[in-house]
Short mmCIF file of C-alpha atoms in Angstrom, two decimals:
data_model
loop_
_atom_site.label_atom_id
_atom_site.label_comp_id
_atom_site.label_asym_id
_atom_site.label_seq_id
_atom_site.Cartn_x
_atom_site.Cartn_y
_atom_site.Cartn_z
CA UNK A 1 0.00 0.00 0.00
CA UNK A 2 1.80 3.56 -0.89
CA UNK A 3 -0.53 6.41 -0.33
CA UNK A 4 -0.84 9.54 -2.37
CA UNK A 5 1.63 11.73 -1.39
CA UNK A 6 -0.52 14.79 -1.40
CA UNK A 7 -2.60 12.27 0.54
CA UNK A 8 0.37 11.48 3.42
CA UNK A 9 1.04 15.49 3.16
CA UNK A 10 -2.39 16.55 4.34
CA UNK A 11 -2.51 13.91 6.86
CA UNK A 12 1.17 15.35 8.51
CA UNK A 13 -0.10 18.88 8.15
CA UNK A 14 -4.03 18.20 9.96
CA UNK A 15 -1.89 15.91 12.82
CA UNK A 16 1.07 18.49 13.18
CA UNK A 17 -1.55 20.74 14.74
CA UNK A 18 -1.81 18.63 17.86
CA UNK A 19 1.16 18.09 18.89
CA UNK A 20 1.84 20.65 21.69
CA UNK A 21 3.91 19.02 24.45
CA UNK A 22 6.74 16.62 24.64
CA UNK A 23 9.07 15.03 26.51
CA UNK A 24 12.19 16.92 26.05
CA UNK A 25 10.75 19.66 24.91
CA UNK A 26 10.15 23.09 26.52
CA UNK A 27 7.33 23.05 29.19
CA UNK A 28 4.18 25.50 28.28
CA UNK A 29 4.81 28.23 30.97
CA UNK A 30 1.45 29.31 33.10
CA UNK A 31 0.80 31.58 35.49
CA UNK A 32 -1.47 30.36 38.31
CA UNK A 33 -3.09 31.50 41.53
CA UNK A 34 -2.77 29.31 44.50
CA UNK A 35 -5.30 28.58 47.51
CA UNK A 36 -3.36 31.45 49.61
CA UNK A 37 -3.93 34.06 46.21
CA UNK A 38 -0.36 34.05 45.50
CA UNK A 39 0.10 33.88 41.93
CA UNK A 40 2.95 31.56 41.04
CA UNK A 41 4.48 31.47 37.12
CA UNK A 42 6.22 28.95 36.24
CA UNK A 43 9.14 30.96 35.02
CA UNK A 44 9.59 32.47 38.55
CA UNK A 45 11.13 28.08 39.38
CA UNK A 46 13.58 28.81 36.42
CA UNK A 47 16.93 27.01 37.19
CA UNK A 48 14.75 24.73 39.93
CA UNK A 49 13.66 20.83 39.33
CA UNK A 50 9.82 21.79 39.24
CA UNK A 51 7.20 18.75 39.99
CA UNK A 52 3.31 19.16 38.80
CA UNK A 53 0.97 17.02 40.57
CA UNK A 54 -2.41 16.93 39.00
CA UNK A 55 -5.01 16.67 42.07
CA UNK A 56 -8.66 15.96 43.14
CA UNK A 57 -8.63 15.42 46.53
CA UNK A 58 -12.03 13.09 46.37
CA UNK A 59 -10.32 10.91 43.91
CA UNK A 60 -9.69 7.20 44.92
CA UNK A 61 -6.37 7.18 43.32
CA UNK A 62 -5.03 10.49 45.13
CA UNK A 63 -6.94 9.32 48.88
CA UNK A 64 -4.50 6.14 47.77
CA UNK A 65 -1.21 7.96 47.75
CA UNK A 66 -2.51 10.64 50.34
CA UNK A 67 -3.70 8.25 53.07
CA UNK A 68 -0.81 6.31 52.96
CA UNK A 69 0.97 9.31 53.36
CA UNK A 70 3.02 8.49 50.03
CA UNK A 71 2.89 12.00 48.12
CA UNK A 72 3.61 14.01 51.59
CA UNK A 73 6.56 11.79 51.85
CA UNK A 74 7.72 12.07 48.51
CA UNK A 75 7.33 15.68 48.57
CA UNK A 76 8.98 16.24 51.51
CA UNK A 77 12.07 14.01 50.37
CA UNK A 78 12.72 16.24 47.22
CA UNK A 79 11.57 19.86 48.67
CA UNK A 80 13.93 19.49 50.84
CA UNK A 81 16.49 19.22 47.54
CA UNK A 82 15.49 22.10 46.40
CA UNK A 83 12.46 20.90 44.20
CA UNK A 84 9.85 22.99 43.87
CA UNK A 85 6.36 21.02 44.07
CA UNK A 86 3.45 22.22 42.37
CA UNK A 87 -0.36 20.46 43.06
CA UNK A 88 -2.42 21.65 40.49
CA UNK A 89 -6.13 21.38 40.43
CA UNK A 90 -8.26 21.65 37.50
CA UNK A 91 -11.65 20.56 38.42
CA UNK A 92 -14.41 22.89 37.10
CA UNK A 93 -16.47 25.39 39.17
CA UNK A 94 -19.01 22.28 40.73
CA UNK A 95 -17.46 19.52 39.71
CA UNK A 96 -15.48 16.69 41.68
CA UNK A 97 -12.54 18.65 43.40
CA UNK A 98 -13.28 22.33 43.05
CA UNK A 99 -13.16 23.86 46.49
CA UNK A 100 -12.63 26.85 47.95
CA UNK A 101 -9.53 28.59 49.24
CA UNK A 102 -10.19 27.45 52.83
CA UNK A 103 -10.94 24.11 52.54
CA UNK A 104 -8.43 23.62 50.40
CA UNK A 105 -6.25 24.97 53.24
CA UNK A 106 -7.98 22.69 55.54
CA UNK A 107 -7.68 19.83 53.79
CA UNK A 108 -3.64 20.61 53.09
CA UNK A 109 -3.01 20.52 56.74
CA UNK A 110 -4.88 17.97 57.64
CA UNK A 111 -3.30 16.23 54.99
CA UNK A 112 0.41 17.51 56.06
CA UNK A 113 0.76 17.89 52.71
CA UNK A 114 4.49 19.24 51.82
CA UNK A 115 3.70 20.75 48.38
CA UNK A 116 5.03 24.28 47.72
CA UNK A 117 2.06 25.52 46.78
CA UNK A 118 -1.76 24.05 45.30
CA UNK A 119 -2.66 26.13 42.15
CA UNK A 120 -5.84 26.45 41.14
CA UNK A 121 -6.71 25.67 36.90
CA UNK A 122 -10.45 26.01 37.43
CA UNK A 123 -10.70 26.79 33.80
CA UNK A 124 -8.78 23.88 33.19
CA UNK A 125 -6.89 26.19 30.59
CA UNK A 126 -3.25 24.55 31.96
CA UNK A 127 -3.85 21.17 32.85
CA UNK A 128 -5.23 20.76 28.95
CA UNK A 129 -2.28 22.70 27.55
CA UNK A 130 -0.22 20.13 29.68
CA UNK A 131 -2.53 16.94 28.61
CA UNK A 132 -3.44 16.00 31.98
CA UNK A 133 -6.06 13.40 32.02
CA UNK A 134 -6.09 11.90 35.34
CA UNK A 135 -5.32 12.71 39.09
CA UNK A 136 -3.01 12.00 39.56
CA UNK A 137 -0.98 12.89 36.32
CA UNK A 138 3.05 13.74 37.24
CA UNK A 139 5.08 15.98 35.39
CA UNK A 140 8.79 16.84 35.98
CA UNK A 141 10.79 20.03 34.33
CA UNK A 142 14.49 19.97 34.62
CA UNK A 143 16.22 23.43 35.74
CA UNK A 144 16.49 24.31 32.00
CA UNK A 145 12.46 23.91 32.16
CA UNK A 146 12.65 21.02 30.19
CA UNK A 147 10.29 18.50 30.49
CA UNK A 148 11.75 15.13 31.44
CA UNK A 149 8.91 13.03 32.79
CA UNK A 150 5.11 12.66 32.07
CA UNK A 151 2.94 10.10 33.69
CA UNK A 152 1.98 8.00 36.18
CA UNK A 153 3.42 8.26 39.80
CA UNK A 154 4.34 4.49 39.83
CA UNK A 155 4.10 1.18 38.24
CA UNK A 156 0.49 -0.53 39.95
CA UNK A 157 -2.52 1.01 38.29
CA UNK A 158 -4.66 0.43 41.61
CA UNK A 159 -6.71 2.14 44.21
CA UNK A 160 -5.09 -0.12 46.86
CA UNK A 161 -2.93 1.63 49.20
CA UNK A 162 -1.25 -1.75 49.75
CA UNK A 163 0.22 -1.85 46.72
CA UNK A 164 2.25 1.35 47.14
CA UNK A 165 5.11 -0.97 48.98
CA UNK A 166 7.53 -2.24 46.01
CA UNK A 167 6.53 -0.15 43.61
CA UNK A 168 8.27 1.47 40.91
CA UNK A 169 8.21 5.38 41.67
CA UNK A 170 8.75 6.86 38.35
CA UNK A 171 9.11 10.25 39.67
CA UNK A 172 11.47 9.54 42.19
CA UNK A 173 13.18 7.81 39.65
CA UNK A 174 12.92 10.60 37.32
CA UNK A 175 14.41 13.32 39.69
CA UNK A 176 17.51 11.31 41.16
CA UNK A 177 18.33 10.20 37.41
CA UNK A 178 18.46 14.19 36.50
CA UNK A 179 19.71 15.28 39.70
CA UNK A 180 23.00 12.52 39.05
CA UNK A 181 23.48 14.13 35.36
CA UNK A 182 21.60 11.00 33.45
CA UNK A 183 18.68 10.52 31.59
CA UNK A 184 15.83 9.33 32.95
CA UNK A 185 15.22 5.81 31.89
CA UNK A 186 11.80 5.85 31.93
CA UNK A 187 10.37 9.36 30.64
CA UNK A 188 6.82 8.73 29.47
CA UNK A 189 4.18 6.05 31.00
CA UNK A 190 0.22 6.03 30.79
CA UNK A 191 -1.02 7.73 33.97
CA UNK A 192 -3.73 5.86 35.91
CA UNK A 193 -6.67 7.34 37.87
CA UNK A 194 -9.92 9.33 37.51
CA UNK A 195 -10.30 11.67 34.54
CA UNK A 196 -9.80 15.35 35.27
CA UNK A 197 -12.74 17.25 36.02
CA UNK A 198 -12.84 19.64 33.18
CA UNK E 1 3.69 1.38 56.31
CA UNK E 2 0.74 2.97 58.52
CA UNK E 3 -2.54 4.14 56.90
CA UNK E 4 -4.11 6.74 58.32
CA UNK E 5 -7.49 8.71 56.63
CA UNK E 6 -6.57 11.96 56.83
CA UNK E 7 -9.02 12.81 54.14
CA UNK E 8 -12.61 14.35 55.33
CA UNK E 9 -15.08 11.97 55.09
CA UNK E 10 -17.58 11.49 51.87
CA UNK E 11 -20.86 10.94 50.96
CA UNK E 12 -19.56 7.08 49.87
CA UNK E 13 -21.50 6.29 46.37
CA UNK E 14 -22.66 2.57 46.29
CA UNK E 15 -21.93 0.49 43.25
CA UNK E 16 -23.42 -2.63 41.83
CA UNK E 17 -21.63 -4.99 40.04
CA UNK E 18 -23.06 -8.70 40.51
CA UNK E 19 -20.52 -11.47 38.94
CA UNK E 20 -21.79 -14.75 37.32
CA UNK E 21 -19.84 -17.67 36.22
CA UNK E 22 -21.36 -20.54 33.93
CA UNK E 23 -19.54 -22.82 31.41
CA UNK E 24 -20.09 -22.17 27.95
CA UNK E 25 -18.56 -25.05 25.86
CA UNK E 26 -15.03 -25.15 27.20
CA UNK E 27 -15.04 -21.76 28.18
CA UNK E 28 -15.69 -20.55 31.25
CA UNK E 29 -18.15 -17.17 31.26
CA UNK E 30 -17.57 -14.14 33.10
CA UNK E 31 -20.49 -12.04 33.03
CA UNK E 32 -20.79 -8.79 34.67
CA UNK E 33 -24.00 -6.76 35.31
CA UNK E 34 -23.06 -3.01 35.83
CA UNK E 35 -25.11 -0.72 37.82
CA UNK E 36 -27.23 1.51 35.74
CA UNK E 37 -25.40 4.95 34.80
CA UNK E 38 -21.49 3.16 35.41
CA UNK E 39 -19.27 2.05 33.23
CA UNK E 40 -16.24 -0.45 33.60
CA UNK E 41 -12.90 -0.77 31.25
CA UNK E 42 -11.46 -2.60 28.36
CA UNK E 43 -8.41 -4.06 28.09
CA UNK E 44 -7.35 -0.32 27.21
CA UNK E 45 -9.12 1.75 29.20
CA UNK E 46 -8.08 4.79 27.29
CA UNK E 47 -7.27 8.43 28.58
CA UNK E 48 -8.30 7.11 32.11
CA UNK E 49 -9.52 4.49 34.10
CA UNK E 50 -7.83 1.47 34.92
CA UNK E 51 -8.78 -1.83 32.66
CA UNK E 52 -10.35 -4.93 35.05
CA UNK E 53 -8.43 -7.52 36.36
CA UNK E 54 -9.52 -11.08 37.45
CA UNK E 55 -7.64 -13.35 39.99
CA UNK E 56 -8.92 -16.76 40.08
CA UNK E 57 -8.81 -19.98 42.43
CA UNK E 58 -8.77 -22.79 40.40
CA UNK E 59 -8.50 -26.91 41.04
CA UNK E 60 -5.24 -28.35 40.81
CA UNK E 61 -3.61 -28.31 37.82
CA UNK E 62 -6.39 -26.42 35.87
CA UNK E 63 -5.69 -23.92 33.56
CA UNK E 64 -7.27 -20.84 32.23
CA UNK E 65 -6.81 -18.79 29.32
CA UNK E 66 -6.56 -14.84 28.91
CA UNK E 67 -9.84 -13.67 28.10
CA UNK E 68 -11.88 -13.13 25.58
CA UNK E 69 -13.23 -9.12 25.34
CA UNK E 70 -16.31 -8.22 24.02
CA UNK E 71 -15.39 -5.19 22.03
CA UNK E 72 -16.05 -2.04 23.98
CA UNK E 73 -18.06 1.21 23.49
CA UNK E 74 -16.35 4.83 23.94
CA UNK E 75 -17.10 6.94 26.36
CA UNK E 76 -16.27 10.54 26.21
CA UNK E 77 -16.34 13.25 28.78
CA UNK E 78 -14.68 16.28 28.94
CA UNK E 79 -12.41 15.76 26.29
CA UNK E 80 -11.13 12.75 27.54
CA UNK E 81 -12.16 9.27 25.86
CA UNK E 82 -12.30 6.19 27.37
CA UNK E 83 -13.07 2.76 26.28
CA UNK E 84 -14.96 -0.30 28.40
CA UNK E 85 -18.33 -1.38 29.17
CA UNK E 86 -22.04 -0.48 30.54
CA UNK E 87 -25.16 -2.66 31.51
CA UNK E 88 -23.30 -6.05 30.94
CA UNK E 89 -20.44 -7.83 29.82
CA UNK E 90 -19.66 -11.63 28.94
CA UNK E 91 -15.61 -12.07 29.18
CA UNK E 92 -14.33 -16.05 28.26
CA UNK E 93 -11.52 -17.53 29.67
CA UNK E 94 -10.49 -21.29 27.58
CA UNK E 95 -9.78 -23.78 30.52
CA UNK E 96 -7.79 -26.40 30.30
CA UNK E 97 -8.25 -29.69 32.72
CA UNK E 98 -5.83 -32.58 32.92
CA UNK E 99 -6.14 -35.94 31.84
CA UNK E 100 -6.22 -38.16 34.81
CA UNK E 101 -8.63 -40.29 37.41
CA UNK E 102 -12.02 -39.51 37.33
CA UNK E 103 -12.84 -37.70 40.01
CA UNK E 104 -16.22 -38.12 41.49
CA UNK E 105 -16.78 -35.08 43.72
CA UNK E 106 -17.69 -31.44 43.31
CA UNK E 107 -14.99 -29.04 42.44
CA UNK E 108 -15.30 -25.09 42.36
CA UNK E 109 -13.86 -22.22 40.24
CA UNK E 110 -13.94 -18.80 41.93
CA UNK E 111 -13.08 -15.11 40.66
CA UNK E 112 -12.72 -12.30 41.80
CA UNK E 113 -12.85 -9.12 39.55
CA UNK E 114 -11.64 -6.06 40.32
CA UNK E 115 -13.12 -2.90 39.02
CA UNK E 116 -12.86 0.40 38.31
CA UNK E 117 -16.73 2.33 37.90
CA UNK E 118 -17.10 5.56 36.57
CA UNK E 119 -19.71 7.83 35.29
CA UNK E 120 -18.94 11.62 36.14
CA UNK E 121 -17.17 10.26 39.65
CA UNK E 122 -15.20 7.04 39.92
CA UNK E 123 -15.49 4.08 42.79
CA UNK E 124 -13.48 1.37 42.56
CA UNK E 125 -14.07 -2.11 43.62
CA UNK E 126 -14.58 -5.60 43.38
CA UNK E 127 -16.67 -8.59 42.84
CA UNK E 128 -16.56 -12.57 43.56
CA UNK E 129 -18.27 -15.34 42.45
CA UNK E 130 -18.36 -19.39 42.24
CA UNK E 131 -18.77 -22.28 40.20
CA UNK E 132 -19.36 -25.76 41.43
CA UNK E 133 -18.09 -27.46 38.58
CA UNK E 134 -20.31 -31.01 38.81
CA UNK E 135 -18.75 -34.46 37.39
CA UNK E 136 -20.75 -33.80 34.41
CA UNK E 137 -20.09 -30.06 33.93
CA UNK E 138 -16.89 -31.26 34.05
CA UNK E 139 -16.92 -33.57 31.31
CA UNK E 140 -18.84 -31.02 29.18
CA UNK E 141 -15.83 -28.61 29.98
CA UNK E 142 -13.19 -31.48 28.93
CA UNK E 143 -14.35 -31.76 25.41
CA UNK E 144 -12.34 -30.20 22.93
CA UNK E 145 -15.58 -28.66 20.99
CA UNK E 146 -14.80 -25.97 18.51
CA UNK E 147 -17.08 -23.66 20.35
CA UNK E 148 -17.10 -20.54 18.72
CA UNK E 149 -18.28 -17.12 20.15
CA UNK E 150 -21.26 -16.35 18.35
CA UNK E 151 -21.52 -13.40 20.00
CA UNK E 152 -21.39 -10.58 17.75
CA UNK E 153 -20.07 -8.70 20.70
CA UNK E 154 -16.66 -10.87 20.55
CA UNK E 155 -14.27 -9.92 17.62
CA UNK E 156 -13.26 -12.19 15.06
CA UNK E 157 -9.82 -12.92 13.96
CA UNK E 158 -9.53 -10.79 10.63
CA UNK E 159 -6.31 -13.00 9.59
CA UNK E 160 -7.89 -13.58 6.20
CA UNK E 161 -8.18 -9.13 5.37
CA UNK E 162 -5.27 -7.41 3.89
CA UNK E 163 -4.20 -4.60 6.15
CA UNK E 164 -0.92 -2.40 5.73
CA UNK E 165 0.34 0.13 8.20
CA UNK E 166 2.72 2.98 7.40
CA UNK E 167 3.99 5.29 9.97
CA UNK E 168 4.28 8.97 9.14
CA UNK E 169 5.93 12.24 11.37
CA UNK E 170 2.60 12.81 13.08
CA UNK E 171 -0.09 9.75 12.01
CA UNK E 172 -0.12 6.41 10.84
CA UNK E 173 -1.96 5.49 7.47
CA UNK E 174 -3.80 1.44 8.24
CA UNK E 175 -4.78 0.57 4.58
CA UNK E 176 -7.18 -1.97 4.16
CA UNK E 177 -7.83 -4.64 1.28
CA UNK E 178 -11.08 -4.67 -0.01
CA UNK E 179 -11.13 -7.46 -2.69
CA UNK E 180 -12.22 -10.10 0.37
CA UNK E 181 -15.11 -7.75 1.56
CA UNK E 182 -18.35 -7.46 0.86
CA UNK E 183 -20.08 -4.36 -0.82
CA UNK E 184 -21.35 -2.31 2.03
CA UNK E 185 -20.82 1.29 3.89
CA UNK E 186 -17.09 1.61 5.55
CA UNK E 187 -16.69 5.06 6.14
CA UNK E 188 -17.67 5.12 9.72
CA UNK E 189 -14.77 2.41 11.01
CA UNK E 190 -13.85 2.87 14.48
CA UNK E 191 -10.71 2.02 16.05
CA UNK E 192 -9.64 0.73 19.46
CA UNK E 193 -6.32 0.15 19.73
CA UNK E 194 -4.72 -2.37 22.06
CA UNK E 195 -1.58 -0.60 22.66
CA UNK E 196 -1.90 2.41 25.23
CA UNK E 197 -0.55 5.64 25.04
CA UNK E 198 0.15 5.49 21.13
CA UNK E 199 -2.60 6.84 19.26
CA UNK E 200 -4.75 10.43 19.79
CA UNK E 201 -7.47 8.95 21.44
CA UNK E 202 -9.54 12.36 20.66
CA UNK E 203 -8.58 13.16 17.32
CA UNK E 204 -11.02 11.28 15.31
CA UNK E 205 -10.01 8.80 12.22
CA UNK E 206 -10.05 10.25 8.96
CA UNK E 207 -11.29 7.56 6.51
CA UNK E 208 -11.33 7.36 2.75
CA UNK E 209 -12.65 3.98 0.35
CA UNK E 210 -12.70 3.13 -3.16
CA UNK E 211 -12.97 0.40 -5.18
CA UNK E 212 -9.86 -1.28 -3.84
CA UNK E 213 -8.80 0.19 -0.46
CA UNK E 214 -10.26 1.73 2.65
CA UNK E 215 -7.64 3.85 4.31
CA UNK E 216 -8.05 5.46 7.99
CA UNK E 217 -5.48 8.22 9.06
CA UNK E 218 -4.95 7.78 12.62
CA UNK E 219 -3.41 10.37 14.78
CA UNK E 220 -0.46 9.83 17.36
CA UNK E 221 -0.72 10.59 20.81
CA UNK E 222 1.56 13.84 21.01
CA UNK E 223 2.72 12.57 23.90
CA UNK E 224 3.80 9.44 22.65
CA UNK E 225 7.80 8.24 22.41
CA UNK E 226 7.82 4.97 20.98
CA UNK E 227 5.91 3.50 18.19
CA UNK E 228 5.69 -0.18 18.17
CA UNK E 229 6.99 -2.52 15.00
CA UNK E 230 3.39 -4.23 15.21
CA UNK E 231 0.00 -2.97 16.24
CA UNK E 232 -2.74 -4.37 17.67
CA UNK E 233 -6.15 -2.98 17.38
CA UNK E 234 -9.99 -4.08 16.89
CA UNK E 235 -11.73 -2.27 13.86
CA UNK E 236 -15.58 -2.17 14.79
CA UNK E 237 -17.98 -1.37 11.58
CA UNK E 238 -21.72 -1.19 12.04
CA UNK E 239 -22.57 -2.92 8.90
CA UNK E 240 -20.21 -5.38 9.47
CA UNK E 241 -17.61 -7.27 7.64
CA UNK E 242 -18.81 -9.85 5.95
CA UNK E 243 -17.34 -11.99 8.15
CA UNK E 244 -19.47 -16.02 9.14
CA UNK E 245 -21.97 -14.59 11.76
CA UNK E 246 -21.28 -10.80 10.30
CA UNK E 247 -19.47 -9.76 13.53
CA UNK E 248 -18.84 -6.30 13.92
CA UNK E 249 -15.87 -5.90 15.25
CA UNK E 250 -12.61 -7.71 13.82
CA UNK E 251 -9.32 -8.05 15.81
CA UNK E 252 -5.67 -7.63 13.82
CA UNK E 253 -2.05 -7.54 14.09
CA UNK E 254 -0.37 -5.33 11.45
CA UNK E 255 2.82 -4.49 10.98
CA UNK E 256 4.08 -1.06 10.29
CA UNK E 257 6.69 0.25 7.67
CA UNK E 258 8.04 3.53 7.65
CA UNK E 259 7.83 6.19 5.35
CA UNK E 260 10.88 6.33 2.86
#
C-alpha cells in the first residue's frame, strides 16, 4: 500500500496541529493562583527541578497515595532538595474537586501535605495545555524547564494503598536520574486514575 | 507502612456490580451486570480508568486462558475518551483440565474481579463469584468442541483481510484490502487500539474507500515516544464485515513500515 503523497502530506499537516507538548521539549509556561492568592508562574522556578501534581482530593487514586501518606513523603524528600512542588487542580467550578480557598487549606493541613504551593486551573486552561487526564498525572521540568517526565506516579494502576510498597516510583526515579546528570530511563508512562474534572 | 485517613469523610457512592460464572462449551463465562449509569474498562481503558483484572482460584492443575473481550463502546467526557463497558459484559476464559482419574466429587472455580466504575465520579471495587463445577459439567468442559463465540459482541480474527500500516511524522496510514469484503458502507470504522498511550485517542479517524482500499489516518498521541513494529487494534464497523456470523468488530495484528 503507498498512499498519495498529497494524501500522506495533508494527513502530517491536519496531525502536526496537535502536537503541543513533549518530553524533552520546553514546558508550556502558566501563570497560576494558588489557595493562599499568590500567583505563582512557572518561570519564577527557572533554574529549579519543578514537579506538577495533577489533584482531586475526592479521587480514589489520590486518597490512595494521600492516606498512605506516600505524596507528603515524597514531597517532603525532594523539597527538601530544592524541588519545587506544584499540586495543580483543574476541576471545574461544581465539579469533583473544586473547592474553595479554605478548605483547600484545611484539607492541606490535615493532609500535612508538603507541596510548595496548590494552584488552582479552574478553567482547566493549563492542565489541557499540559494533557493531563487523570489525578493523579506527574510531570517533571528539569532546571532548563525542560520536560523530562510525564505520567503515572508508579508502576500498579490500583486504588489499593497496599500496593504502594515495592513499587516502581517513576518520579522519584525521574528526579535522582536528573539530579545525578543522566537521563531518565523511563520518561513517558500512561497515567492511571480518575479523569480530570474539566 | 501505617494508613491513616486523613481525608474528610464522603458521601460514599454505592456500586453494583453482581458477577456470574457458567460454562459455555469449554469456556468458562464471566459475566458482569453493571449498575445503571457506570461504566467499567477494556483491556485499554483509554485516557483514564484502569482496565479490570480477574484473579482466580482454580482446582489443581487447571488452567485458564486470557480472556476473551467483548469489544467495547467509547465513552467521552470532557475531552477525555475512554473505552470499556455499561449494563453487561460476557468475558471467556479457555480452561484447560488434565487428563487423569475420574474424580467423582464437586470441584469449584472462583473469581474475583476487580473494578474500576465511573460515570462523572469514579469508585473502585470488586466482585466474587463461584462455580461448582459437577462431574458432568466437568466432562462437558473437557471436550475439545470448537465452540465458537457467536456473540457478535466478541471480535473475530480478521487473519484472512489485507491490512498495511505505514507510519508517518505525526499519524499512521492502516490501509485496508477490499477485494475479500463485501459491498457495504465503511466510512464510519472505528478504532480501538490495544496498545496504550500510542494513538490520539480524541482526534477522530479520517477515513477514505474506493474500489480497492479503505484507508483510515490515525493520529499519534503527542505525547507518545515509541511507536511499536506491530500494532494491535480491533476495527468495529456497524454494517459489518462480511465476516461467518457478520461480527462487527474484527481483531488484527499489522505491521508497520516507515515512510521512505
Amino acid at each position: 500500500m503507498r498512499p498519495k503523497l498529497a494524501f500522506i502530506l495533508a494527513a502530517a499537516f491536519i496531525f502536526t496541529t496537535y502536537a503541543q507538548i513533549g518530553i524533552d521539549k520546553t514546558a508550556p509556561g502558566f501563570t497560576l493562583t494558588d489557595s493562599n492568592g499568590k500567583e505563582h508562574s512557572l518561570s519564577d522556578f527557572s533554574g529549579k527541578y519543578v514537579v506538577l501534581e495533577w489533584i482531586n482530593f475526592e479521587c480514589p487514586f489520590v486518597k490512595k497515595h494521600y492516606n498512605s501518606d506516600n505524596m507528603q513523603a515524597l514531597q517532603k524528600e525532594f523539597t527538601e532538595k530544592g524541588v519545587v512542588w506544584l499540586s495543580i487542580c483543574s476541576s471545574a467550578e461544581g465539579k469533583q474537586g473544586n473547592f474553595n480557598s479554605g478548605e483547600i487549606n484545611s484539607r492541606m493541613e490535615s493532609l500535612k501535605s508538603n507541596a510548595t504551593a496548590y494552584l488552582i486551573d479552574q478553567d482547566g486552561k493549563v492542565g489541557k495545555e499540559y494533557g493531563a487526564k487523570t489525578t493523579p498525572h506527574m510531570y517533571v521540568i528539569n532546571p532548563e524547564g525542560t520536560l523530562i517526565y510525564a505520567g503515572a506516579i508508579d508502576d500498579k494502576p490500583t486504588s489499593k494503598t497496599e500496593d504502594i510498597e515495592g513499587s516502581r516510583n517513576y518520579v522519584r526515579e525521574a528526579l535522582n536520574a536528573a539530579m545525578d546528570g543522566r537521563e531518565p530511563e523511563t520518561k513517558l508512562t500512561k497515567p492511571y486514575g480518575c479523569s480530570v474534572k474539566y | 507502612m501505617v494508613f491513616t485517613n486523613f481525608l474528610h469523610p464522603q458521601k460514599q457512592e454505592k456500586v453494583e456490580i453482581t458477577a456470574r460464572l457458567f460454562p459455555l462449551g469449554n469456556f468458562i463465562a464471566l459475566k458482569l451486570e453493571i449498575a445503571p449509569e457506570w461504566h467499567i474498562y477494556w483491556e485499554n481503558p483509554g485516557d483514564t480508568g484502569i482496565k479490570t483484572s480477574f484473579s482466580w482460584e482454580l482446582p489443581d492443575g487447571w488452567e485458564l486462558s486470557e480472556p476473551e473481550f467483548q469489544y467495547p463502546s467509547k465513552f467521552e467526557s470532557d475531552g477525555l475518551v475512554s473505552y470499556g463497558y455499561e449494563k453487561e459484559v460476557l468475558y471467556l476464559f479457555r480452561l484447560k483440565i488434565p487428563d487423569g482419574k475420574v474424580l467423582k466429587e464437586t470441584l469449584e472455580i472462583k473469581v474475583t474481579t476487580d473494578w474500576l466504575a465511573c460515570k462523572e465520579i469514579c469508585v473502585p471495587g470488586e466482585s466474587k463469584a463461584v462455580l461448582e463445577v459437577t462431574p458432568e459439567i466437568r466432562q462437558l468442559l473437557k471436550k475439545e468442541n470448537s465452540f465458537d463465540p457467536v456473540n457478535e459482541k466478541f471480535p473475530q480474527n480478521g487473519d484472512n483481510i489485507g491490512m498495511t500500516g505505514l507510519v508517518l511524522e505525526n499519524s499512521i496510514i492502516i490501509g485496508i484490502e477490499r477485494k475479500q469484503l463485501p459491498d457495504t458502507d465503511y466510512s464510519k470504522i472505528e478504532f480501538f487500539p490495544m496498545e496504550q498511550g500510542v494513538f490520539s485517542t480524541i482526534v477522530p479517524p479520517r477515513i477514505s474507500v474506493d474500489d480497492n482500499k479503505i484507508i483510515m489516518e490515525l493520529a499519534l498521541d503527542p505525547m507518545h515516544t515509541k511507536i511499536p513494529d506491530t500494532i494491535n487494534a480491533l476495527f468495529y464497523n456497524e454494517t459489518g464485515w462480511g465476516t461467518s456470523g457478520n461480527h462487527k468488530a474484527i481483531k488484527k495484528s499489522i505491521k508497520l513500515t516507515n515512510q521512505e
